[in-house]
Tab-separated table of C-alpha atoms and ligand atoms in Angstrom:
chain	number	residue	atom	x	y	z
A	1	UNK	CA	192.342	-77.422	-26.269
A	2	UNK	CA	194.746	-78.642	-23.671
A	3	UNK	CA	198.007	-80.478	-23.102
A	4	UNK	CA	198.375	-84.178	-22.183
A	5	UNK	CA	200.212	-85.246	-19.065
A	6	UNK	CA	202.959	-86.622	-21.328
A	7	UNK	CA	203.436	-83.228	-23.040
A	8	UNK	CA	203.414	-81.450	-19.645
A	9	UNK	CA	206.101	-83.906	-18.321
A	10	UNK	CA	208.211	-83.084	-21.429
A	11	UNK	CA	207.822	-79.350	-20.711
A	12	UNK	CA	208.768	-79.933	-17.049
A	13	UNK	CA	211.868	-81.856	-18.094
A	14	UNK	CA	212.897	-79.104	-20.519
A	15	UNK	CA	212.299	-76.433	-17.835
A	16	UNK	CA	209.498	-74.851	-19.929
A	17	UNK	CA	206.476	-75.693	-17.820
A	18	UNK	CA	204.582	-73.077	-15.904
A	19	UNK	CA	203.799	-74.405	-12.438
A	20	UNK	CA	201.818	-72.236	-9.988
A	21	UNK	CA	200.194	-72.960	-6.659
A	22	UNK	CA	196.334	-72.717	-6.647
A	23	UNK	CA	196.839	-69.538	-4.505
A	24	UNK	CA	199.137	-67.901	-7.074
A	25	UNK	CA	196.575	-68.577	-9.807
A	26	UNK	CA	193.806	-66.802	-7.797
A	27	UNK	CA	196.151	-63.903	-6.855
A	28	UNK	CA	196.809	-63.300	-10.524
A	29	UNK	CA	193.199	-63.497	-11.369
A	30	UNK	CA	192.359	-60.969	-8.637
A	31	UNK	CA	194.961	-58.647	-10.094
A	32	UNK	CA	193.135	-58.794	-13.420
A	33	UNK	CA	195.353	-61.278	-15.293
A	34	UNK	CA	192.646	-63.204	-17.054
A	35	UNK	CA	195.096	-65.153	-19.228
A	36	UNK	CA	196.758	-66.959	-16.339
A	37	UNK	CA	194.500	-70.037	-16.520
A	38	UNK	CA	195.530	-70.445	-20.190
A	39	UNK	CA	199.268	-70.087	-19.434
A	40	UNK	CA	199.632	-72.455	-16.522
A	41	UNK	CA	200.546	-76.083	-17.099
A	42	UNK	CA	200.268	-77.470	-13.548
A	43	UNK	CA	198.448	-76.100	-10.516
A	44	UNK	CA	199.566	-77.418	-7.162
A	45	UNK	CA	196.825	-77.693	-4.616
A	46	UNK	CA	196.953	-78.430	-0.933
A	47	UNK	CA	194.871	-78.985	2.151
A	48	UNK	CA	195.466	-79.732	5.782
A	49	UNK	CA	192.717	-80.727	8.124
A	50	UNK	CA	191.496	-82.978	10.853
A	51	UNK	CA	190.922	-86.117	8.807
A	52	UNK	CA	188.983	-88.920	10.285
A	53	UNK	CA	189.342	-92.093	8.258
A	54	UNK	CA	193.109	-92.423	8.902
A	55	UNK	CA	194.892	-95.490	10.076
A	56	UNK	CA	198.436	-96.844	10.143
A	57	UNK	CA	199.679	-100.303	9.191
A	58	UNK	CA	202.780	-101.232	11.064
A	59	UNK	CA	205.046	-104.273	11.177
A	60	UNK	CA	208.161	-104.665	13.268
A	61	UNK	CA	210.145	-107.194	15.397
A	62	UNK	CA	209.691	-107.056	19.239
A	63	UNK	CA	211.398	-110.286	20.347
A	64	UNK	CA	213.542	-113.043	18.958
A	65	UNK	CA	211.822	-115.899	17.143
A	66	UNK	CA	210.058	-118.431	19.227
A	67	UNK	CA	209.859	-116.075	22.334
A	68	UNK	CA	206.025	-116.080	22.155
A	69	UNK	CA	203.383	-117.749	20.025
A	70	UNK	CA	201.188	-114.789	19.056
A	71	UNK	CA	200.027	-111.440	20.350
A	72	UNK	CA	196.384	-110.863	21.200
A	73	UNK	CA	196.372	-107.198	22.255
A	74	UNK	CA	198.809	-104.318	21.976
A	75	UNK	CA	199.307	-100.629	22.650
A	76	UNK	CA	201.981	-98.158	21.484
A	77	UNK	CA	202.638	-95.311	23.926
A	78	UNK	CA	199.317	-96.417	25.448
A	79	UNK	CA	197.356	-96.077	22.158
A	80	UNK	CA	195.431	-99.212	21.499
A	81	UNK	CA	196.242	-101.075	18.317
A	82	UNK	CA	194.447	-103.853	16.434
A	83	UNK	CA	196.650	-106.984	16.308
A	84	UNK	CA	196.877	-108.531	12.756
A	85	UNK	CA	195.778	-109.332	10.266
A	86	UNK	CA	198.786	-111.647	10.047
A	87	UNK	CA	199.320	-113.609	13.288
A	88	UNK	CA	203.116	-113.917	12.764
A	89	UNK	CA	203.090	-117.121	14.734
A	90	UNK	CA	206.334	-117.600	16.684
A	91	UNK	CA	208.092	-115.022	14.529
A	92	UNK	CA	208.566	-112.401	17.298
A	93	UNK	CA	206.957	-109.851	14.908
A	94	UNK	CA	203.890	-107.735	15.483
A	95	UNK	CA	201.678	-106.603	12.702
A	96	UNK	CA	199.424	-103.768	14.010
A	97	UNK	CA	196.743	-101.425	12.681
A	98	UNK	CA	196.381	-98.191	14.598
A	99	UNK	CA	193.076	-96.405	13.982
A	100	UNK	CA	193.307	-92.603	13.749
A	101	UNK	CA	190.779	-92.062	16.576
A	102	UNK	CA	192.459	-94.480	19.087
A	103	UNK	CA	193.212	-92.888	22.393
A	104	UNK	CA	196.150	-93.170	24.733
A	105	UNK	CA	194.390	-93.108	28.107
A	106	UNK	CA	191.591	-91.721	30.142
A	107	UNK	CA	192.706	-88.062	29.735
A	108	UNK	CA	191.824	-88.291	26.040
A	109	UNK	CA	194.686	-85.935	25.180
A	110	UNK	CA	197.181	-88.294	23.480
A	111	UNK	CA	195.909	-90.237	20.558
A	112	UNK	CA	196.912	-91.876	17.237
A	113	UNK	CA	197.625	-88.529	15.610
A	114	UNK	CA	200.178	-87.643	18.330
A	115	UNK	CA	201.659	-91.146	18.003
A	116	UNK	CA	202.043	-90.836	14.252
A	117	UNK	CA	203.869	-87.551	14.668
A	118	UNK	CA	206.139	-88.952	17.397
A	119	UNK	CA	206.918	-91.822	15.032
A	120	UNK	CA	207.894	-89.458	12.236
A	121	UNK	CA	210.101	-87.531	14.728
A	122	UNK	CA	211.923	-90.865	15.283
A	123	UNK	CA	210.985	-90.833	18.980
A	124	UNK	CA	211.252	-94.011	21.059
A	125	UNK	CA	207.937	-95.756	21.326
A	126	UNK	CA	206.855	-98.060	24.140
A	127	UNK	CA	205.124	-101.130	22.750
A	128	UNK	CA	203.229	-103.326	25.240
A	129	UNK	CA	201.455	-106.493	24.303
A	130	UNK	CA	199.769	-109.495	25.715
A	131	UNK	CA	200.249	-112.967	24.258
A	132	UNK	CA	197.736	-115.816	23.784
A	133	UNK	CA	199.504	-117.528	26.669
A	134	UNK	CA	198.868	-114.603	28.992
A	135	UNK	CA	202.387	-113.168	29.100
A	136	UNK	CA	202.652	-109.415	29.264
A	137	UNK	CA	205.665	-108.236	27.240
A	138	UNK	CA	207.067	-104.877	26.154
A	139	UNK	CA	209.590	-103.480	23.760
A	140	UNK	CA	210.992	-100.065	22.711
A	141	UNK	CA	211.076	-99.316	18.981
A	142	UNK	CA	211.447	-96.331	16.679
A	143	UNK	CA	210.037	-96.007	13.136
A	144	UNK	CA	213.559	-97.035	11.905
A	145	UNK	CA	212.910	-100.536	13.406
A	146	UNK	CA	209.710	-100.910	11.389
A	147	UNK	CA	209.803	-102.802	8.151
A	148	UNK	CA	206.414	-101.307	7.289
A	149	UNK	CA	204.933	-98.022	8.412
A	150	UNK	CA	202.189	-96.909	6.045
A	151	UNK	CA	199.590	-94.291	6.566
A	152	UNK	CA	196.234	-95.127	4.933
A	153	UNK	CA	193.148	-93.030	4.369
A	154	UNK	CA	189.638	-94.314	3.907
A	155	UNK	CA	188.128	-90.801	3.569
A	156	UNK	CA	190.288	-87.702	3.108
A	157	UNK	CA	190.579	-84.524	1.109
A	158	UNK	CA	186.849	-83.866	0.544
A	159	UNK	CA	186.215	-81.464	-2.362
A	160	UNK	CA	185.352	-79.086	0.451
A	161	UNK	CA	183.463	-79.669	3.618
A	162	UNK	CA	181.001	-77.775	5.854
A	163	UNK	CA	180.685	-75.330	8.751
A	164	UNK	CA	178.982	-76.438	11.917
A	165	UNK	CA	176.927	-74.683	14.574
A	166	UNK	CA	174.778	-75.722	17.408
A	167	UNK	CA	171.142	-74.420	17.204
A	168	UNK	CA	170.123	-76.544	20.201
A	169	UNK	CA	169.717	-75.401	23.842
A	170	UNK	CA	172.493	-77.462	25.273
A	171	UNK	CA	176.291	-77.676	24.735
A	172	UNK	CA	177.460	-80.715	22.661
A	173	UNK	CA	180.714	-82.627	22.923
A	174	UNK	CA	181.936	-83.348	19.388
A	175	UNK	CA	184.984	-83.983	17.240
A	176	UNK	CA	184.125	-80.634	15.547
A	177	UNK	CA	185.140	-78.458	18.533
A	178	UNK	CA	188.082	-78.408	20.945
A	179	UNK	CA	185.736	-77.694	23.815
A	180	UNK	CA	181.944	-78.111	24.276
A	181	UNK	CA	180.084	-76.589	21.365
A	182	UNK	CA	178.033	-73.735	22.793
A	183	UNK	CA	174.272	-73.669	22.116
A	184	UNK	CA	171.908	-71.133	20.485
A	185	UNK	CA	174.085	-70.630	17.366
A	186	UNK	CA	176.641	-68.723	19.441
A	187	UNK	CA	179.603	-69.981	17.548
A	188	UNK	CA	180.719	-71.791	14.425
A	189	UNK	CA	183.609	-74.114	13.330
A	190	UNK	CA	184.414	-75.220	9.810
A	191	UNK	CA	186.564	-77.479	7.692
A	192	UNK	CA	187.818	-76.992	4.126
A	193	UNK	CA	190.666	-75.086	2.510
A	194	UNK	CA	188.390	-73.570	-0.110
A	195	UNK	CA	190.105	-72.624	-3.365
A	196	UNK	CA	193.264	-74.568	-2.415
A	197	UNK	CA	191.493	-77.913	-1.992
A	198	UNK	CA	192.747	-80.518	-4.480
A	199	UNK	CA	189.326	-81.811	-5.760
A	200	UNK	CA	187.926	-78.251	-5.916
A	201	UNK	CA	190.510	-77.636	-8.697
A	202	UNK	CA	189.503	-80.898	-10.505
A	203	UNK	CA	185.950	-81.615	-9.503
A	204	UNK	CA	185.338	-84.057	-12.261
A	205	UNK	CA	188.381	-86.046	-11.190
A	206	UNK	CA	189.805	-85.932	-14.729
A	207	UNK	CA	193.411	-85.915	-13.488
A	208	UNK	CA	193.131	-87.492	-10.057
A	209	UNK	CA	192.630	-91.220	-10.391
A	210	UNK	CA	193.906	-94.623	-9.242
A	211	UNK	CA	197.647	-94.384	-8.882
A	212	UNK	CA	197.992	-90.660	-9.037
A	213	UNK	CA	201.058	-89.577	-7.056
A	214	UNK	CA	200.556	-87.005	-4.354
A	215	UNK	CA	202.364	-85.595	-1.342
A	216	UNK	CA	201.074	-86.709	2.074
A	217	UNK	CA	202.665	-84.955	5.015
A	218	UNK	CA	205.660	-84.265	2.702
A	219	UNK	CA	206.107	-87.935	1.604
A	220	UNK	CA	205.075	-89.443	-1.749
A	221	UNK	CA	201.777	-91.197	-1.607
A	222	UNK	CA	199.219	-92.636	-4.056
A	223	UNK	CA	195.456	-92.186	-4.582
A	224	UNK	CA	193.884	-95.682	-4.179
A	225	UNK	CA	190.277	-94.947	-4.736
A	226	UNK	CA	187.222	-92.844	-3.883
A	227	UNK	CA	186.755	-92.500	-0.143
A	228	UNK	CA	183.840	-93.766	1.882
A	229	UNK	CA	180.749	-91.511	1.772
A	230	UNK	CA	182.131	-90.078	-1.470
A	231	UNK	CA	179.419	-88.701	-3.862
A	232	UNK	CA	179.364	-86.750	-7.128
A	233	UNK	CA	178.627	-83.542	-5.209
A	234	UNK	CA	181.107	-84.228	-2.409
A	235	UNK	CA	183.894	-86.543	-3.567
A	236	UNK	CA	186.740	-87.533	-1.335
A	237	UNK	CA	189.765	-89.869	-1.690
A	238	UNK	CA	191.549	-92.942	-0.348
A	239	UNK	CA	195.302	-93.025	-0.288
A	240	UNK	CA	198.345	-94.719	1.034
A	241	UNK	CA	201.811	-93.257	1.766
A	242	UNK	CA	205.000	-94.346	3.438
A	243	UNK	CA	205.349	-92.641	6.870
A	244	UNK	CA	209.153	-92.893	6.689
A	245	UNK	CA	209.364	-89.824	4.405
A	246	UNK	CA	206.805	-87.735	6.301
A	247	UNK	CA	207.437	-84.419	8.203
A	248	UNK	CA	206.137	-83.730	11.640
A	249	UNK	CA	204.944	-80.168	11.080
A	250	UNK	CA	202.401	-81.297	8.468
A	251	UNK	CA	200.659	-83.796	10.802
A	252	UNK	CA	199.781	-84.447	14.431
A	253	UNK	CA	197.126	-84.955	17.029
A	254	UNK	CA	194.360	-82.450	17.838
A	255	UNK	CA	192.308	-82.644	21.003
A	256	UNK	CA	188.588	-82.365	20.551
A	257	UNK	CA	185.925	-82.547	23.178
A	258	UNK	CA	185.043	-86.031	21.844
A	259	UNK	CA	188.669	-87.266	21.834
A	260	UNK	CA	191.822	-86.838	19.801
A	261	UNK	CA	191.780	-86.561	16.083
A	262	UNK	CA	194.551	-86.829	13.374
A	263	UNK	CA	195.633	-83.914	11.221
A	264	UNK	CA	197.022	-84.746	7.797
A	265	UNK	CA	198.275	-82.575	4.874
A	266	UNK	CA	197.847	-83.358	1.196
A	267	UNK	CA	199.253	-81.744	-1.939
A	268	UNK	CA	197.965	-82.828	-5.364
A	269	UNK	CA	199.246	-81.649	-8.725
A	270	UNK	CA	196.511	-80.746	-11.238
A	271	UNK	CA	197.796	-80.781	-14.804
A	272	UNK	CA	195.712	-78.260	-16.796
A	273	UNK	CA	194.565	-80.619	-19.546
A	274	UNK	CA	191.333	-78.937	-20.647
A	275	UNK	CA	188.829	-76.119	-20.267
A	276	UNK	CA	186.874	-77.740	-17.450
A	277	UNK	CA	190.117	-77.666	-15.326
A	278	UNK	CA	190.714	-74.028	-16.386
A	279	UNK	CA	187.289	-73.160	-15.205
A	280	UNK	CA	187.787	-74.939	-11.874
A	281	UNK	CA	191.172	-73.350	-11.166
A	282	UNK	CA	189.562	-69.969	-11.634
A	283	UNK	CA	186.996	-70.357	-8.854
A	284	UNK	CA	187.514	-68.061	-5.882
A	285	UNK	CA	186.725	-68.840	-2.263
A	286	UNK	CA	183.644	-66.637	-2.490
A	287	UNK	CA	182.313	-68.734	-5.237
A	288	UNK	CA	182.691	-71.956	-3.327
A	289	UNK	CA	179.592	-72.973	-1.332
A	290	UNK	CA	180.045	-73.825	2.359
A	291	UNK	CA	176.885	-75.523	3.755
A	292	UNK	CA	176.097	-74.750	7.391
A	293	UNK	CA	175.046	-77.856	9.229
A	294	UNK	CA	173.449	-78.617	12.619
A	295	UNK	CA	176.001	-80.346	14.911
A	296	UNK	CA	173.289	-82.669	16.335
A	297	UNK	CA	172.242	-84.356	13.101
A	298	UNK	CA	174.715	-82.917	10.515
A	299	UNK	CA	171.844	-81.829	8.288
A	300	UNK	CA	172.120	-78.464	6.433
A	301	UNK	CA	170.404	-75.421	7.937
A	302	UNK	CA	171.868	-72.707	5.861
A	303	UNK	CA	174.432	-71.872	3.191
A	304	UNK	CA	177.510	-69.504	3.105
A	305	UNK	CA	180.726	-69.497	1.124
A	306	UNK	CA	184.412	-70.073	1.785
A	307	UNK	CA	185.126	-66.397	1.152
A	308	UNK	CA	183.470	-65.636	4.502
A	309	UNK	CA	186.062	-67.729	6.379
A	310	UNK	CA	189.169	-67.173	4.259
A	311	UNK	CA	188.992	-63.654	2.888
A	312	UNK	CA	190.123	-60.796	5.214
A	313	UNK	CA	191.119	-63.085	8.062
A	314	UNK	CA	194.423	-63.834	9.692
A	315	UNK	CA	195.754	-67.237	8.754
A	316	UNK	CA	197.949	-67.414	11.882
A	317	UNK	CA	197.582	-66.045	15.401
A	318	UNK	CA	199.857	-63.291	16.772
A	319	UNK	CA	201.067	-63.240	20.364
A	320	UNK	CA	200.931	-59.920	22.251
A	321	UNK	CA	203.320	-60.950	25.042
A	322	UNK	CA	203.125	-57.589	26.913
A	323	UNK	CA	199.341	-58.031	27.507
A	324	UNK	CA	199.902	-61.237	29.517
A	325	UNK	CA	198.902	-60.964	33.171
A	326	UNK	CA	200.297	-64.414	34.143
A	327	UNK	CA	196.948	-65.772	35.410
A	328	UNK	CA	197.215	-68.512	38.017
A	329	UNK	CA	195.958	-70.953	35.355
A	330	UNK	CA	196.291	-70.081	31.708
A	331	UNK	CA	193.140	-71.231	29.890
A	332	UNK	CA	194.728	-70.846	26.482
A	333	UNK	CA	197.695	-72.974	27.414
A	334	UNK	CA	195.354	-75.621	28.993
A	335	UNK	CA	192.912	-75.759	26.095
A	336	UNK	CA	195.110	-75.374	23.063
A	337	UNK	CA	194.159	-78.511	21.071
A	338	UNK	CA	197.761	-79.151	19.957
A	339	UNK	CA	199.499	-78.110	23.215
A	340	UNK	CA	201.412	-75.521	21.216
A	341	UNK	CA	201.306	-72.699	23.909
A	342	UNK	CA	204.188	-72.573	26.378
A	343	UNK	CA	205.598	-70.179	28.923
A	344	UNK	CA	209.181	-69.332	29.497
A	345	UNK	CA	210.073	-66.971	32.289
A	346	UNK	CA	206.356	-65.907	32.441
A	347	UNK	CA	206.257	-65.010	28.742
A	348	UNK	CA	203.772	-66.890	26.524
A	349	UNK	CA	204.692	-68.170	23.139
A	350	UNK	CA	203.420	-70.476	20.386
A	351	UNK	CA	205.417	-73.409	19.002
A	352	UNK	CA	204.682	-72.818	15.418
A	353	UNK	CA	205.605	-76.331	14.441
A	354	UNK	CA	202.926	-77.726	16.635
A	355	UNK	CA	200.357	-75.044	16.143
A	356	UNK	CA	197.466	-75.953	13.786
A	357	UNK	CA	196.448	-72.247	13.214
A	358	UNK	CA	192.945	-73.129	14.373
A	359	UNK	CA	192.569	-69.767	16.151
A	360	UNK	CA	190.758	-71.201	19.190
A	361	UNK	CA	193.210	-69.414	21.595
A	362	UNK	CA	191.883	-66.024	20.376
A	363	UNK	CA	188.724	-66.884	22.217
A	364	UNK	CA	190.314	-68.125	25.452
A	365	UNK	CA	192.301	-65.232	26.754
A	366	UNK	CA	190.404	-62.280	28.000
A	367	UNK	CA	193.488	-60.089	27.878
A	368	UNK	CA	193.715	-60.730	24.126
A	369	UNK	CA	197.261	-62.007	24.268
A	370	UNK	CA	196.410	-64.226	21.255
A	371	UNK	CA	195.164	-62.161	18.352
A	372	UNK	CA	193.746	-62.998	14.915
A	373	UNK	CA	190.680	-62.355	12.840
A	374	UNK	CA	188.793	-65.634	12.239
A	375	UNK	CA	185.760	-64.000	10.608
A	376	UNK	CA	182.049	-64.226	11.054
A	377	UNK	CA	179.588	-66.100	8.809
A	378	UNK	CA	176.396	-64.585	7.547
A	379	UNK	CA	173.626	-66.918	6.566
A	380	UNK	CA	169.885	-67.314	6.820
A	381	UNK	CA	168.322	-70.102	8.760
A	382	UNK	CA	165.064	-70.720	10.541
A	383	UNK	CA	163.560	-67.689	8.883
A	384	UNK	CA	166.118	-65.260	10.244
A	385	UNK	CA	169.491	-63.791	9.264
A	386	UNK	CA	172.457	-64.886	11.423
A	387	UNK	CA	175.985	-63.650	11.890
A	388	UNK	CA	177.970	-66.193	13.784
A	389	UNK	CA	181.633	-65.877	14.766
A	390	UNK	CA	184.089	-68.543	13.830
A	391	UNK	CA	185.777	-69.896	16.971
A	392	UNK	CA	187.882	-72.702	15.581
A	393	UNK	CA	189.162	-73.654	12.095
A	394	UNK	CA	189.556	-77.357	11.594
A	395	UNK	CA	191.648	-76.790	8.452
A	396	UNK	CA	195.083	-75.136	8.421
A	397	UNK	CA	195.542	-72.978	5.383
A	398	UNK	CA	199.108	-72.025	6.401
A	399	UNK	CA	200.224	-75.688	5.935
A	400	UNK	CA	198.038	-76.072	2.855
A	401	UNK	CA	199.809	-73.173	1.214
A	402	UNK	CA	203.207	-74.594	2.428
A	403	UNK	CA	202.677	-78.076	1.060
A	404	UNK	CA	201.294	-76.770	-2.305
A	405	UNK	CA	204.478	-74.620	-2.454
A	406	UNK	CA	206.617	-77.605	-1.696
A	407	UNK	CA	204.967	-79.679	-4.396
A	408	UNK	CA	205.519	-76.869	-6.903
A	409	UNK	CA	209.200	-76.736	-6.023
A	410	UNK	CA	209.611	-80.491	-6.345
A	411	UNK	CA	207.888	-80.547	-9.745
A	412	UNK	CA	210.220	-77.792	-11.020
A	413	UNK	CA	213.362	-79.323	-9.653
A	414	UNK	CA	212.343	-82.849	-10.911
A	415	UNK	CA	212.063	-84.659	-7.683
A	416	UNK	CA	208.302	-85.222	-8.134
A	417	UNK	CA	206.847	-86.485	-11.462
A	418	UNK	CA	203.272	-86.224	-12.724
A	419	UNK	CA	201.876	-89.715	-13.164
A	420	UNK	CA	199.259	-91.007	-15.545
A	421	UNK	CA	196.405	-92.535	-13.564
A	422	UNK	CA	195.771	-96.234	-14.011
A	423	UNK	CA	192.057	-95.820	-14.128
A	424	UNK	CA	189.433	-93.085	-13.524
A	425	UNK	CA	187.647	-93.058	-10.207
A	426	UNK	CA	183.957	-93.715	-10.409
B	501	LIG	S1	194.949	-66.385	29.880
B	501	LIG	FE1	196.053	-64.767	28.757
B	501	LIG	S2	196.629	-63.268	30.305
B	501	LIG	FE2	196.154	-65.206	31.384
B	501	LIG	S3	198.153	-66.280	31.440
B	501	LIG	FE3	197.130	-66.986	29.624
B	501	LIG	S4	197.892	-65.674	27.986
B	501	LIG	FE4	198.424	-64.664	30.013
B	502	LIG	S1	195.990	-71.308	16.885
B	502	LIG	FE1	196.149	-71.205	19.173
B	502	LIG	S2	194.780	-72.804	19.941
B	502	LIG	FE2	195.095	-73.216	17.774
B	502	LIG	S3	196.799	-74.713	17.785
B	502	LIG	FE3	197.657	-72.650	17.525
B	502	LIG	S4	198.219	-71.964	19.574
B	502	LIG	FE4	196.832	-73.707	19.782
């Protein structure tokens, strides 16, 4: 037996609904409260990760009508954009598509993810474009000048993802590591928020469908389909959301050794409508498989579980300022993928709004100024047992918890409504 979304919405309106985050459900279960999955009406789930398959659709005026015929190429803050699809002939307007992996220059440090965050922070953006008549023009805009600023996903929020290691003999440059991936299975990175992940709590997609409302970086968004490469075993989602309501600390750029990537946060409400959902919301991290794949061909070589990377670890890094020896060049400051490490008067600190909680800095400072347990992963591969340390998390559980908590609050105060899907995803 279960409740319909209509019934749950009535309970929400009357103030009688039980809304818990996916984390709160698991904490109750671990304390022995077996009835919690029967009592809860809505579970709020969340994830934040590096999400390739992101782009933005932008439209804004850059000149008065008739100033130029049409643009043929454009950049914003140096990040290349695709012009179109509408030519806006003689309208003085640019329609642009900015792909999530676009870079802002040869240093490969500033990319579309950084740009999207700067937009949401209402910073001034430099738009430079070339017309079909060869003129080179520029304009300064902010997001407030844009009639349209939509974030779109072609492949986000996988049910869960994988861990990666490099069994080869040589280092590899990859989007799955902030630096070169060391060889000989010396280290491991992973993606996936485990028990918090939206689809993990509704693997049959009974409540997540076309038109389901969600939170994306804090703004209302909508599921628009199954993502590319989606499969029954490993589903993922497409979405669109208005960038104008987004919040910067849920998003941003992340420098990898293969160029910048975008980070995006999702929160999805899961109405507990039947026993299959009750079963899914009871699964703990240690019961969720995490395949280990070879970075070279992305094929599985072993199997672990999300308990190994999320149980008994530190979700955020601590800074032991007294241990700092003020090296001539600080490796941690230089290599932090979000440029969150700063010095003031010789004292290091982390800008928590920029920090992705990846933990990579714990591996970069020999004096252990940056401290945090990232865990080790045990698995068998190639006929042997391996214990490989995690050196970078490509999912941020701190923000996943935060956005799931924000969705819970908004459901309870009535500023976010559960929607009936228009159609199931298949
Ligand atoms: S590497 Fe460590 S000890 Fe050296 S400056 Fe950076 S934080 Fe300080
Ligand atoms: S955990 Fe460390 S390396 Fe990672 S983003 Fe934060 S400060 Fe940078």
